[in-house]
Structure formats: C-alpha cells, structure tokens
Short mmCIF file of C-alpha atoms in Angstrom, two decimals:
data_model
loop_
_atom_site.label_atom_id
_atom_site.label_comp_id
_atom_site.label_asym_id
_atom_site.label_seq_id
_atom_site.Cartn_x
_atom_site.Cartn_y
_atom_site.Cartn_z
CA MET H 1 31.65 23.59 -31.94
CA ARG H 2 31.88 20.93 -33.84
CA LEU H 3 30.79 17.95 -31.47
CA ARG H 4 33.71 14.46 -32.05
CA LYS H 5 32.05 11.37 -33.85
CA ASN H 6 29.79 9.23 -31.83
CA THR H 7 29.59 11.78 -28.80
CA ALA H 8 26.07 12.79 -28.00
CA ARG H 9 23.37 14.87 -25.58
CA LEU H 10 20.51 14.88 -23.97
CA VAL H 11 18.18 17.90 -23.23
CA THR H 12 14.53 17.44 -22.05
CA GLY H 13 12.52 21.01 -21.68
CA THR H 14 9.96 21.29 -18.52
CA SER H 15 7.16 24.46 -18.73
CA THR H 16 7.64 27.53 -17.29
CA VAL H 17 4.59 26.93 -16.01
CA ALA H 18 5.17 23.81 -14.37
CA LEU H 19 8.37 24.83 -12.96
CA LEU H 20 7.09 28.15 -10.82
CA ALA H 21 3.97 25.63 -9.57
CA ALA H 22 6.79 23.14 -7.94
CA ALA H 23 8.68 25.71 -7.02
CA SER H 24 5.70 27.14 -4.93
CA LEU H 25 3.88 23.51 -3.54
CA THR H 26 4.91 23.92 0.33
CA SER H 27 3.67 21.73 3.22
CA ALA H 28 0.91 21.99 5.98
CA HIS H 29 2.97 24.36 8.05
CA GLY H 30 4.76 26.41 5.45
CA ALA H 31 8.26 25.08 5.11
CA PRO H 32 9.18 23.96 1.58
CA ALA H 33 8.14 20.47 0.54
CA ARG H 34 10.71 18.05 -0.30
CA THR H 35 11.56 17.11 -3.69
CA GLU H 36 10.60 13.09 -4.35
CA LYS H 37 13.69 12.03 -4.61
CA ALA H 38 14.31 12.06 -1.56
CA ARG H 39 11.60 10.65 0.12
CA SER H 40 11.59 7.29 1.43
CA GLU H 41 7.89 6.14 1.19
CA ARG H 42 7.42 2.95 -1.28
CA THR H 43 3.96 2.67 -2.65
CA LEU H 44 2.40 -0.89 -4.13
CA THR H 45 2.41 -2.04 -7.37
CA ALA H 46 0.22 -0.12 -10.04
CA ALA H 47 -0.10 -3.44 -11.80
CA PRO H 48 -3.27 -5.35 -10.40
CA LEU H 49 -3.36 -9.04 -9.04
CA SER H 50 -5.20 -11.38 -10.61
CA THR H 51 -8.74 -11.15 -8.47
CA TRP H 52 -11.95 -12.29 -8.72
CA GLN H 53 -15.35 -10.02 -9.73
CA THR H 54 -18.65 -8.94 -8.90
CA ASP H 55 -21.86 -8.66 -11.04
CA GLY H 56 -22.86 -5.39 -8.77
CA ILE H 57 -21.31 -3.35 -6.24
CA VAL H 58 -18.99 -3.87 -3.11
CA TRP H 59 -19.55 -1.52 -0.60
CA SER H 60 -17.59 -2.95 2.51
CA VAL H 61 -14.38 -5.17 2.86
CA ALA H 62 -12.74 -6.63 5.60
CA TYR H 63 -9.96 -9.18 6.81
CA ALA H 64 -9.73 -11.35 9.38
CA ARG H 65 -6.62 -14.14 10.07
CA GLY H 66 -5.86 -15.14 6.31
CA VAL H 67 -10.04 -14.17 4.79
CA VAL H 68 -10.73 -11.06 2.94
CA TYR H 69 -14.77 -10.63 3.05
CA VAL H 70 -16.29 -9.21 0.92
CA GLY H 71 -20.21 -7.30 1.16
CA GLY H 72 -22.17 -5.38 -1.57
CA THR H 73 -25.29 -5.64 -4.02
CA PHE H 74 -24.19 -8.51 -6.32
CA ASP H 75 -25.61 -11.75 -7.00
CA SER H 76 -22.42 -13.80 -8.01
CA VAL H 77 -18.99 -13.95 -8.76
CA ARG H 78 -16.74 -14.72 -11.21
CA PRO H 79 -13.64 -15.56 -11.77
CA PRO H 80 -10.69 -12.94 -13.61
CA GLY H 81 -11.31 -12.74 -16.87
CA ALA H 82 -14.25 -14.30 -17.32
CA LYS H 83 -16.86 -12.08 -18.74
CA PRO H 84 -20.34 -11.43 -17.26
CA GLY H 85 -22.22 -14.11 -17.03
CA GLN H 86 -19.51 -16.46 -17.65
CA LYS H 87 -18.60 -19.14 -15.07
CA ALA H 88 -20.59 -17.28 -12.29
CA VAL H 89 -20.56 -19.04 -9.05
CA ALA H 90 -23.63 -17.37 -6.84
CA ARG H 91 -22.76 -14.98 -3.77
CA LYS H 92 -26.02 -13.14 -2.25
CA ASN H 93 -23.97 -10.29 -1.37
CA PHE H 94 -21.29 -11.70 0.64
CA ALA H 95 -18.14 -13.37 -0.42
CA ALA H 96 -14.82 -14.86 1.08
CA PHE H 97 -11.63 -15.18 -0.49
CA ASP H 98 -7.89 -16.37 0.45
CA ALA H 99 -6.08 -13.10 1.33
CA VAL H 100 -2.53 -13.47 -0.51
CA THR H 101 -3.98 -16.26 -3.41
CA GLY H 102 -7.48 -14.37 -4.05
CA ARG H 103 -8.94 -18.34 -4.37
CA LEU H 104 -12.78 -18.06 -3.87
CA LEU H 105 -13.45 -19.89 0.33
CA PRO H 106 -16.60 -21.99 0.20
CA CYS H 107 -18.11 -19.47 3.48
CA ALA H 108 -21.25 -17.88 2.18
CA HIS H 109 -24.51 -16.68 3.32
CA SER H 110 -27.44 -15.07 1.79
CA PHE H 111 -28.03 -11.58 2.61
CA THR H 112 -31.73 -10.84 1.66
CA GLU H 113 -34.82 -8.72 1.99
CA GLY H 114 -34.78 -4.90 2.87
CA GLU H 115 -32.72 -3.75 0.28
CA ALA H 116 -30.87 -6.50 -0.05
CA THR H 117 -27.57 -5.27 0.59
CA VAL H 118 -24.16 -4.99 2.73
CA ARG H 119 -23.17 -1.97 3.52
CA ALA H 120 -20.53 -2.52 6.19
CA LEU H 121 -17.61 -5.52 7.36
CA LYS H 122 -15.52 -5.40 10.59
CA ALA H 123 -13.94 -8.30 12.12
CA SER H 124 -13.45 -8.21 16.01
CA SER H 125 -9.95 -7.30 17.16
CA ASP H 126 -9.11 -10.95 17.40
CA GLY H 127 -10.32 -12.42 14.61
CA LYS H 128 -12.21 -14.28 15.37
CA VAL H 129 -15.59 -13.26 15.09
CA LEU H 130 -16.77 -11.01 11.56
CA TYR H 131 -20.06 -8.18 12.00
CA VAL H 132 -21.61 -7.57 9.10
CA GLY H 133 -24.21 -4.53 8.98
CA GLY H 134 -26.47 -2.99 6.29
CA SER H 135 -29.79 -3.35 4.81
CA PHE H 136 -31.25 -7.23 4.84
CA GLY H 137 -33.78 -8.91 7.04
CA LYS H 138 -32.49 -12.59 6.25
CA VAL H 139 -29.75 -14.42 6.72
CA ASP H 140 -29.91 -17.48 4.73
CA ASP H 141 -33.77 -18.62 6.25
CA THR H 142 -32.59 -16.66 9.60
CA ASN H 143 -34.92 -13.24 10.21
CA VAL H 144 -32.41 -10.38 11.42
CA ALA H 145 -32.61 -6.67 11.40
CA SER H 146 -29.71 -5.34 9.66
CA ALA H 147 -26.63 -6.56 11.61
CA VAL H 148 -25.17 -9.98 12.85
CA ALA H 149 -21.99 -11.74 13.48
CA LEU H 150 -20.43 -14.94 12.15
CA ASP H 151 -17.49 -16.57 13.77
CA THR H 152 -14.89 -16.58 11.39
CA ALA H 153 -14.00 -20.46 11.97
CA GLY H 154 -16.43 -22.23 10.18
CA CYS H 155 -18.18 -18.94 8.68
CA SER H 156 -21.19 -20.07 10.73
CA LEU H 157 -23.90 -17.63 11.83
CA ARG H 158 -23.84 -16.58 15.38
CA ALA H 159 -26.94 -16.82 17.37
CA ASP H 160 -26.11 -13.88 20.14
CA PHE H 161 -25.28 -11.13 18.28
CA ARG H 162 -28.69 -10.17 16.36
CA PRO H 163 -30.29 -6.56 17.35
CA GLU H 164 -33.10 -4.91 16.05
CA VAL H 165 -31.38 -2.12 14.22
CA ALA H 166 -34.14 -0.42 12.50
CA ALA H 167 -32.51 1.17 9.30
CA THR H 168 -29.45 0.71 7.30
CA VAL H 169 -25.88 -0.14 9.64
CA ARG H 170 -23.26 1.78 7.58
CA ALA H 171 -20.04 1.64 9.80
CA ILE H 172 -18.94 -0.91 12.63
CA ALA H 173 -16.36 -0.33 15.00
CA THR H 174 -15.10 -3.03 17.29
CA THR H 175 -12.76 -3.03 20.66
CA GLY H 176 -12.95 -6.50 23.01
CA THR H 177 -15.46 -5.33 24.41
CA THR H 178 -17.53 -3.00 22.19
CA VAL H 179 -19.44 -3.29 19.11
CA TYR H 180 -20.32 0.34 17.84
CA LEU H 181 -23.30 0.56 14.72
CA GLY H 182 -23.29 3.43 12.69
CA GLY H 183 -25.97 4.37 10.28
CA ASP H 184 -29.00 5.46 9.39
CA PHE H 185 -30.97 4.05 12.04
CA LEU H 186 -32.83 5.99 15.28
CA THR H 187 -33.79 2.61 17.60
CA VAL H 188 -32.10 -0.43 18.25
CA ASP H 189 -33.81 -3.34 19.96
CA GLY H 190 -36.68 -0.61 20.67
CA ARG H 191 -34.84 2.00 22.50
CA LYS H 192 -34.15 5.07 21.00
CA ARG H 193 -30.27 5.64 19.63
CA GLN H 194 -30.06 8.42 16.98
CA HIS H 195 -28.11 6.70 14.13
CA LEU H 196 -24.82 5.61 16.53
CA ALA H 197 -25.53 2.52 19.48
CA ALA H 198 -22.76 0.96 21.13
CA LEU H 199 -23.48 -3.50 21.91
CA ARG H 200 -21.35 -6.04 24.22
CA PRO H 201 -20.20 -8.98 21.43
CA ASN H 202 -23.37 -10.91 22.68
CA GLY H 203 -25.69 -8.69 21.25
CA SER H 204 -26.96 -6.72 24.12
CA LEU H 205 -28.01 -3.10 24.36
CA LEU H 206 -24.64 -0.98 25.82
CA PRO H 207 -25.82 2.92 27.69
CA LEU H 208 -24.26 4.83 25.11
CA ARG H 209 -25.98 7.35 23.77
CA ALA H 210 -25.71 10.36 21.45
CA HIS H 211 -28.18 12.90 19.70
CA ILE H 212 -26.99 13.07 16.36
CA ASP H 213 -29.53 14.78 13.22
CA GLU H 214 -28.41 13.12 10.07
CA PRO H 215 -26.70 9.16 9.41
CA VAL H 216 -23.33 8.47 10.37
CA ARG H 217 -21.03 6.88 8.05
CA ALA H 218 -17.31 6.17 9.88
CA LEU H 219 -16.24 4.93 12.97
CA LEU H 220 -12.86 5.14 14.50
CA VAL H 221 -12.22 3.59 18.01
CA ALA H 222 -9.16 4.92 19.83
CA PRO H 223 -9.55 3.29 23.32
CA ARG H 224 -5.61 4.64 24.45
CA GLN H 225 -7.26 7.99 23.95
CA GLY H 226 -10.71 7.99 25.02
CA LYS H 227 -12.43 8.79 22.45
CA LEU H 228 -14.64 7.28 19.38
CA LEU H 229 -14.66 8.96 16.57
CA VAL H 230 -17.53 9.56 14.62
CA GLY H 231 -18.06 10.64 11.39
CA GLY H 232 -21.04 10.67 8.73
CA ASP H 233 -23.78 13.67 7.28
CA PHE H 234 -24.60 15.08 10.65
CA HIS H 235 -24.66 18.77 11.32
CA GLN H 236 -25.32 18.47 15.14
CA VAL H 237 -24.41 16.36 17.82
CA ASN H 238 -25.65 16.72 21.69
CA GLY H 239 -27.20 19.78 20.83
CA GLU H 240 -24.13 21.67 19.26
CA ALA H 241 -23.05 22.43 16.51
CA GLN H 242 -20.25 19.28 14.64
CA GLN H 243 -19.95 19.51 11.21
CA ALA H 244 -19.68 15.75 9.86
CA LEU H 245 -16.66 14.74 12.32
CA VAL H 246 -16.36 14.75 15.85
CA ALA H 247 -14.97 12.37 18.97
CA LEU H 248 -17.05 11.46 22.09
CA ASN H 249 -16.12 9.58 24.81
CA PRO H 250 -16.68 5.81 23.97
CA SER H 251 -18.88 4.76 27.21
CA THR H 252 -21.58 7.42 27.47
CA GLY H 253 -21.54 9.06 23.99
CA SER H 254 -20.90 12.88 25.61
CA THR H 255 -18.65 14.86 23.04
CA VAL H 256 -15.09 14.97 24.23
CA ALA H 257 -13.38 16.76 21.13
CA SER H 258 -14.99 18.93 18.44
CA PHE H 259 -13.19 19.79 15.19
CA PRO H 260 -14.49 23.21 14.22
CA GLY H 261 -13.49 24.49 10.54
CA TRP H 262 -12.27 21.32 9.84
CA LEU H 263 -15.28 20.35 7.10
CA PRO H 264 -17.87 22.89 5.49
CA THR H 265 -21.38 22.74 5.43
CA GLY H 266 -21.86 20.50 2.53
CA SER H 267 -19.19 18.15 3.14
CA SER H 268 -19.61 14.72 4.61
CA VAL H 269 -17.04 12.03 5.96
CA LYS H 270 -17.34 8.58 4.30
CA ALA H 271 -14.37 6.87 6.26
CA LEU H 272 -11.96 7.11 8.92
CA ALA H 273 -8.47 5.02 9.13
CA SER H 274 -5.90 5.10 11.72
CA ASP H 275 -2.12 3.99 12.19
CA GLY H 276 -1.91 4.01 15.79
CA ARG H 277 -1.00 7.68 16.42
CA ASN H 278 -2.82 9.69 13.88
CA PHE H 279 -6.39 9.43 12.30
CA TYR H 280 -7.47 9.85 8.41
CA VAL H 281 -10.23 11.86 6.72
CA ALA H 282 -12.16 11.00 3.70
CA ALA H 283 -14.47 13.35 2.82
CA GLU H 284 -17.43 13.46 0.03
CA GLY H 285 -18.68 17.81 -1.25
CA ARG H 286 -21.97 17.83 -2.25
CA GLY H 287 -21.89 21.16 -4.82
CA THR H 288 -18.91 22.39 -6.93
CA GLY H 289 -15.84 23.06 -5.08
CA ILE H 290 -17.27 21.36 -1.46
CA PHE H 291 -13.95 20.10 0.54
CA ASP H 292 -13.67 16.64 -0.94
CA GLY H 293 -10.53 15.83 -0.10
CA ARG H 294 -8.50 14.25 2.84
CA ILE H 295 -7.54 15.26 6.44
CA ALA H 296 -4.63 13.89 9.06
CA GLY H 297 -5.38 14.92 12.41
CA ARG H 298 -3.55 13.59 16.26
CA LEU H 299 -5.44 10.74 17.81
CA SER H 300 -4.30 12.36 21.16
CA ASP H 301 -5.62 16.27 20.91
CA GLY H 302 -6.92 16.25 18.29
CA SER H 303 -4.98 18.91 15.83
CA MET H 304 -4.44 18.94 12.45
CA ILE H 305 -1.65 17.46 11.02
CA TRP H 306 -2.88 18.50 7.12
CA LYS H 307 -5.70 19.03 5.22
CA ASP H 308 -5.35 18.73 1.35
CA TYR H 309 -7.89 20.32 -0.83
CA CYS H 310 -7.91 18.05 -4.49
CA GLN H 311 -11.47 17.84 -6.05
CA GLY H 312 -13.47 14.59 -6.35
CA ALA H 313 -14.77 13.08 -3.39
CA THR H 314 -13.37 10.56 -1.44
CA GLN H 315 -15.29 7.49 -0.76
CA ALA H 316 -12.70 5.46 1.69
CA VAL H 317 -8.82 5.42 3.47
CA VAL H 318 -6.22 2.87 4.30
CA VAL H 319 -3.15 3.42 6.13
CA ASP H 320 0.51 1.12 5.22
CA ARG H 321 3.73 1.95 5.75
CA GLY H 322 3.96 5.37 5.95
CA VAL H 323 1.64 5.86 2.87
CA LEU H 324 -2.40 7.12 2.66
CA TYR H 325 -4.09 4.99 -0.04
CA SER H 326 -7.85 6.60 -0.88
CA ALA H 327 -10.42 5.45 -3.47
CA SER H 328 -11.88 8.93 -5.46
CA HIS H 329 -12.48 10.10 -8.02
CA ALA H 330 -9.91 13.61 -7.60
CA HIS H 331 -9.39 15.41 -10.81
CA TYR H 332 -8.10 18.43 -9.70
CA CYS H 333 -5.13 18.59 -6.93
CA MET H 334 -2.79 21.18 -7.70
CA ARG H 335 -3.03 22.94 -3.99
CA THR H 336 -1.63 19.47 -2.54
CA PRO H 337 2.36 18.96 -2.74
CA GLY H 338 2.84 16.62 -6.33
CA GLY H 339 -0.75 17.10 -7.32
CA PHE H 340 -2.15 17.13 -10.56
CA PRO H 341 -4.24 20.08 -12.52
CA ASP H 342 -7.69 19.74 -13.50
CA GLY H 343 -8.53 16.48 -15.91
CA ARG H 344 -9.68 13.14 -16.52
CA ARG H 345 -10.95 11.48 -12.96
CA ARG H 346 -8.23 9.49 -11.05
CA HIS H 347 -9.54 6.70 -8.63
CA PHE H 348 -6.81 5.51 -6.83
CA LEU H 349 -4.11 7.94 -5.26
CA ALA H 350 -1.22 7.14 -2.60
CA GLN H 351 -0.07 10.37 -0.25
CA SER H 352 2.62 10.74 2.11
CA VAL H 353 1.21 10.54 5.68
CA GLY H 354 3.25 13.18 6.91
CA ASP H 355 3.30 16.03 4.19
CA SER H 356 0.19 14.88 2.27
CA ARG H 357 2.17 14.77 -0.75
CA ILE H 358 0.89 12.68 -3.98
CA LEU H 359 3.31 9.95 -4.94
CA HIS H 360 3.93 8.05 -8.24
CA TRP H 361 0.96 5.41 -7.69
CA PHE H 362 -1.40 5.94 -10.76
CA PRO H 363 -3.38 2.69 -11.32
CA ASP H 364 -7.08 3.57 -12.39
CA THR H 365 -10.62 2.19 -12.96
CA ASP H 366 -13.32 3.22 -14.36
CA ASP H 367 -16.44 4.96 -12.96
CA GLY H 368 -18.28 1.78 -13.26
CA LEU H 369 -22.44 0.84 -12.07
CA GLY H 370 -24.93 2.56 -10.15
CA GLU H 371 -23.17 6.62 -9.63
CA GLY H 372 -20.72 5.95 -11.24
CA ILE H 373 -17.93 6.61 -8.20
CA GLY H 374 -15.33 3.78 -9.46
CA PRO H 375 -14.19 2.24 -6.07
CA ARG H 376 -16.02 2.11 -2.48
CA ALA H 377 -13.71 0.66 -0.41
CA LEU H 378 -10.48 -0.33 1.00
CA VAL H 379 -8.51 -2.90 3.24
CA MET H 380 -4.70 -3.98 3.76
CA ALA H 381 -4.84 -7.58 4.02
CA LYS H 382 -1.15 -9.20 4.49
CA GLY H 383 0.55 -6.74 2.22
CA ILE H 384 -2.07 -6.36 -0.47
CA LEU H 385 -4.38 -3.27 -0.46
CA TRP H 386 -8.01 -5.01 -1.41
CA ALA H 387 -10.38 -2.56 -3.34
CA GLY H 388 -14.27 -2.51 -4.33
CA GLY H 389 -16.45 -0.59 -5.74
CA GLU H 390 -18.62 0.26 -8.47
CA PHE H 391 -15.64 -0.45 -11.29
CA THR H 392 -16.04 -2.61 -14.50
CA THR H 393 -12.72 -1.86 -15.45
CA VAL H 394 -8.72 -1.70 -13.97
CA ASN H 395 -6.30 -0.12 -15.92
CA GLY H 396 -8.06 0.02 -18.85
CA ARG H 397 -9.07 -3.66 -18.98
CA PRO H 398 -12.23 -5.73 -17.85
CA GLN H 399 -12.44 -5.97 -13.85
CA GLN H 400 -15.45 -5.88 -12.31
CA GLY H 401 -16.38 -4.96 -8.85
CA LEU H 402 -12.67 -5.84 -6.98
CA THR H 403 -9.46 -5.57 -7.72
CA ARG H 404 -6.03 -5.63 -5.26
CA PHE H 405 -2.24 -4.63 -5.59
CA SER H 406 0.40 -6.21 -4.06
CA SER H 407 3.62 -4.90 -2.22
CA GLY H 408 7.34 -4.46 -3.84
CA PRO H 409 8.72 -2.61 -6.70
CA GLY H 410 6.65 -0.80 -9.06
CA ASN H 411 5.78 -3.13 -11.75
CA SER H 412 3.25 -1.36 -14.41
CA ALA H 413 5.42 -1.07 -17.83
CA PRO H 414 5.85 1.92 -19.62
CA LEU H 415 2.71 2.74 -21.37
CA ALA H 416 3.33 4.00 -24.89
CA ALA H 417 6.61 3.76 -26.77
CA PRO H 418 8.52 7.23 -27.64
CA GLU H 419 7.92 8.09 -31.20
CA PRO H 420 10.82 10.62 -32.57
CA ALA H 421 11.02 12.56 -35.22
CA VAL H 422 14.91 13.09 -36.35
CA ARG H 423 16.37 15.41 -38.67
CA SER H 424 20.09 17.02 -39.76
CA ASP H 425 20.99 20.59 -40.07
CA LYS H 426 23.96 20.90 -39.23
CA ALA H 427 27.01 18.94 -41.24
CA GLY H 428 27.46 15.59 -39.09
CA ARG H 429 25.02 15.86 -36.41
CA ILE H 430 21.69 13.89 -36.46
CA THR H 431 18.97 14.91 -33.38
CA LEU H 432 16.33 12.91 -31.97
CA THR H 433 13.17 14.70 -30.22
CA TRP H 434 10.11 13.16 -28.74
CA ARG H 435 7.53 13.68 -25.57
CA ALA H 436 8.30 11.58 -22.61
CA THR H 437 5.55 8.86 -21.70
CA TRP H 438 4.76 7.65 -18.44
CA ASP H 439 4.41 4.70 -16.28
CA ARG H 440 1.74 4.35 -13.02
CA ASP H 441 4.14 3.75 -10.75
CA ASP H 442 7.42 4.81 -11.78
CA ALA H 443 8.14 8.63 -12.33
CA GLU H 444 11.66 7.91 -13.00
CA LEU H 445 12.26 6.00 -16.68
CA THR H 446 15.28 4.83 -18.58
CA TYR H 447 15.67 6.26 -22.61
CA ARG H 448 17.44 4.02 -24.46
CA ILE H 449 18.64 5.50 -28.18
CA ARG H 450 19.95 2.78 -31.03
CA ARG H 451 21.67 3.78 -33.84
CA ASP H 452 21.96 1.09 -36.18
CA GLY H 453 20.81 -1.12 -33.64
CA VAL H 454 23.68 0.06 -31.72
CA LEU H 455 23.04 1.45 -27.69
CA VAL H 456 24.64 5.03 -28.36
CA ALA H 457 23.09 6.65 -25.49
CA SER H 458 20.54 6.02 -22.27
CA ARG H 459 19.43 8.30 -20.12
CA LYS H 460 16.86 8.59 -17.24
CA GLN H 461 13.69 11.57 -16.82
CA ARG H 462 11.20 12.17 -14.48
CA SER H 463 7.22 12.12 -15.77
CA THR H 464 3.64 11.78 -15.24
CA ASP H 465 1.17 11.86 -17.24
CA TRP H 466 0.03 15.42 -16.90
CA GLU H 467 3.63 16.76 -17.44
CA LEU H 468 5.86 15.13 -20.59
CA PRO H 469 8.98 16.81 -20.77
CA GLU H 470 10.48 16.61 -24.89
CA MET H 471 13.15 15.33 -24.69
CA THR H 472 15.94 15.55 -26.86
CA TYR H 473 19.35 13.30 -28.61
CA THR H 474 21.81 14.78 -30.55
CA ASP H 475 24.67 12.45 -31.82
CA SER H 476 27.78 12.94 -33.80
CA VAL H 477 28.30 10.82 -36.31
CA THR H 478 30.03 10.93 -40.31
CA PRO H 479 28.83 14.28 -42.39
CA GLY H 480 26.95 12.59 -45.84
CA SER H 481 26.37 8.91 -43.69
CA ARG H 482 22.95 7.58 -43.28
CA HIS H 483 21.48 5.92 -40.07
CA THR H 484 18.48 4.41 -39.04
CA TYR H 485 17.27 5.00 -35.01
CA THR H 486 14.88 3.69 -32.38
CA VAL H 487 14.21 4.65 -28.34
CA THR H 488 12.74 2.44 -26.30
CA VAL H 489 11.98 3.17 -22.98
CA THR H 490 12.05 1.00 -19.47
CA ASP H 491 11.13 1.19 -15.61
CA GLY H 492 13.88 -1.49 -15.05
CA ARG H 493 11.74 -4.46 -14.92
CA ASN H 494 9.54 -3.62 -18.22
CA THR H 495 10.07 -2.21 -21.23
CA VAL H 496 8.10 -1.06 -24.12
CA PRO H 497 8.94 -2.27 -27.35
CA ARG H 498 11.39 -0.25 -29.60
CA SER H 499 9.57 2.70 -31.47
CA ALA H 500 9.12 2.48 -35.12
CA PRO H 501 13.01 3.32 -36.54
CA ARG H 502 13.02 6.69 -38.18
CA ALA H 503 16.49 7.19 -40.97
CA VAL H 504 17.62 9.88 -41.89
CA THR H 505 21.01 11.32 -44.03
CA ALA H 506 23.51 12.74 -41.92
CA ALA H 507 24.07 16.44 -43.76
CA ALA H 508 26.76 16.59 -46.20
CA ARG H 509 30.08 19.36 -44.80
CA ARG H 510 29.51 22.56 -47.56
#
C-alpha cells in the first residue's frame, strides 16, 4: 500500500532471547515481576556532584549534623577537578566536608601508627559524638588504641572514650547507651572480647560477650526488636554454626536468631543497613560463583524477603526512599529481576527494597587502587549519596576516592548520538535505521527525526547498555526528491548533538 506524503512509522526490534528472559523474571515469591513502567521508585541522578578527592583509599563515610566524615588510608585531599598532587591539603586518614555543598571543613585530626588507617566511622544517635575505629596508635600527639571519639560540635578528641583495643576495629554501631565495636581484636582493655565488644559512651567496658571465631565486619543494632545483627567472616558463634550472620542479645551477647542457608561457606557479610522495618545484607564471596549479592530480611522475625544472585562482591549498602543502593563490582545479574548478562563490572546498583528488581541507575567508577574493588563505603546525607573507595574515575572522568549523587530527576545525558543509515528501495519511501543509545539514569529516551532541518517524527524507546534495540523510521516523500536526515536523542533535560547528516534520494516511480 502506498504511503501518503509526510506520513511515517517507527519500528523497534528486541531479540527473542531478551523477551524470553524478561518474561521469565519473577519475584522472590514466584509472582511475575512488574514492569518498570508501573513502578514508583525514584532513584538519584547518575550525574555526580562536584566533590573533593583523596590521594588514597576511603574505607568509611559517616554523617552527623550537616557534616560528612571520611576515613581511610590517605595523606591529603584536593579540590574537585584537581589532578593528583595539585592543590593538596594535608588530611591524614580523616577529613570532614559540608554534607550539602561539599566544602572541605577545618575539622582535621591525624591518625597514625599501627596500620595508620581509619576503617569505621559512626555517629551517636543524637549526632553529638563521632566514633572512629581502625588500626592506629595515635591521634595527633595522643596515644590511643584503634578506637576514639570526637565531639562533633568542636571536632575535639574526647578524653573519656579511649578503650585499649588490641587489633583493628572494622565496624561500629551505637545506641543512646551503648557503643558496639567489631573487628579483628580478641581483647579490649585487657579482657577477652572475641571480635565484638560493647562499651558505655564514657568508654567503660560492658559485660556483653560472644564467642566469635573470625573477624566481625558489620554491625546493626535494632533496639526495638532486641537484636544486635552481626556480620563478618565467621563460621561459629557461641559454639554453634553461624555462617557470616547472626543476631545476638544486645546486652549479653547470647544468640537470639540464626540464618541457616542464607550464606554459603566462602561468603562474608561486609555491610548491614536498615530502613527501620527490614534489614539488608551485603555479601562478598571468595571463589568463583560464591554468593556475592544482597539479601533483604525482616527485623521482626528474621525471615528472608528476597535474595538476589548477582555476581561481583558487595562492599556497602544504604537505603533511601524505598531504594537500596549498593557499592559492588557486579558483572552478572541475569537471575535478578531487571538484571544484566555477564560483562563489564558495574560498581553501583539501585534496587527496589520490595522485590530486589534492579532499577535504571548506572553511574560507574573504575576498579581503582589497592585491591581494585572500586567503591567501598556509602552514606546518605541530606538527600545526597556520598560514596568512597579505591576508584580514580567516575563515569569515565578523573575523580579519586570520593563522589556524590543528588536526589531529584535524572541528569546524565544519553551516552551517544545515533548513527543512522538511510536507504530508499521503494518509490517515495526513505528508511532510516539506527541502534538505540542509552542513558545512565533514564530508561526511556526520546528520538527526534528531522528531514531537511524540520522535525518530522518523535518517538520514545526504552533501552539499557546491554539491550539496545534497533530502530527503524520510514518516511514518505515525493519520488525522486533528495533529502537530508538527522536524529537527536534526549532524556527531556539533556540532548545529545545531532547525528551526522545523511543525504539520500528517494527512489523514483518506474
């Protein structure tokens, strides 16, 4: 049938394999997964905010009273955009920034001796005190032993909280009356405390005792549920098998809940987070195929809500407005709703807290320094996600150690301009064909087709970097006429420059 002049149609193609994979995705309870169009979760933008940098690794970030605190293994920080060694400001393993503007603050202490590294930061519930743990023997000129506290109002070192911790502190949790430490140590203040200790805010040791056979790496206290969740490298707690995760009585250290089958031998728990009702587990597997993903559970009864099966160790998790953000190097997530096939590492993910579905939010870093893990720590501060780690680039641009992402609509531009091919194989018909592009925080993009500089069609298409549908636009023009076409793509706020113009002569009638 002959098309009328100036009418058009646009067709998109999706592989049969991809359609079957999408159709097979189900929730943790076996119900068909909802399409992303029907979902209400809103992610952060994938475009990073201007952020100071470190010259080394960031192991921990914490928020209190308008300030983000950063701890790690570094000697200095430098302004946004500065290259290594330029405009450096001395900060020995600890720095503080305005949570909203990102401005470097004068709060500074030097953490040295031991391994000279800060591994854990946690504010008190009222934000007045910041607890600092790691492997260090001095703060400035004061002798300490791997755990101290700062008054946040004046950034001063407290004289009362100075326990003698015999080895590295890797995790801290707090309540109004108790400070919990987890790590590599076996004694605190000369008393036996196997990888876990509880102290009063004044630094005196509490009687909590638990027999844990390997280091603790994550702590989450849930006072209303009467639980202290403990994660780490361990296999036994209080004489019973407990693989990497256990719930203890927060006063005595006795076991109150176990999680059999949640984590296999070879998996460790690196981080724990909570939204007040549920808790979320970040796992790292040692060995090919060992569980590396995330688990959601109920604080009330310890039941599992969902478990994803992404591969690529998870280092940190944080919850915000129904979205679970994680720092990892996930490279295969096809068994998780919304997931992707095996390929490059993706160092940030966003998932629905309700059913684990991977949402369309894909900022990225490189692997970076040290062990080449990328991001290692996350914290939400006044609607801004701060991330620290080993990375030296963010979204392909130089940025070391720290980055942050704001709330609101997506603001990263589509990553490439379309490259259409044109042909005319029927009288008066011209066909453009191109591969869809993708955007880091917008699943649906708008493509605008112009003939001789005039907009003739506008169509929407959903895409990801692992599923880029072929798009075809057919235009109806006067047989034998010559035209030039361009295609632009926009996310509604950012528009990629037009494609290179493609000239074609419409086939003539025979």
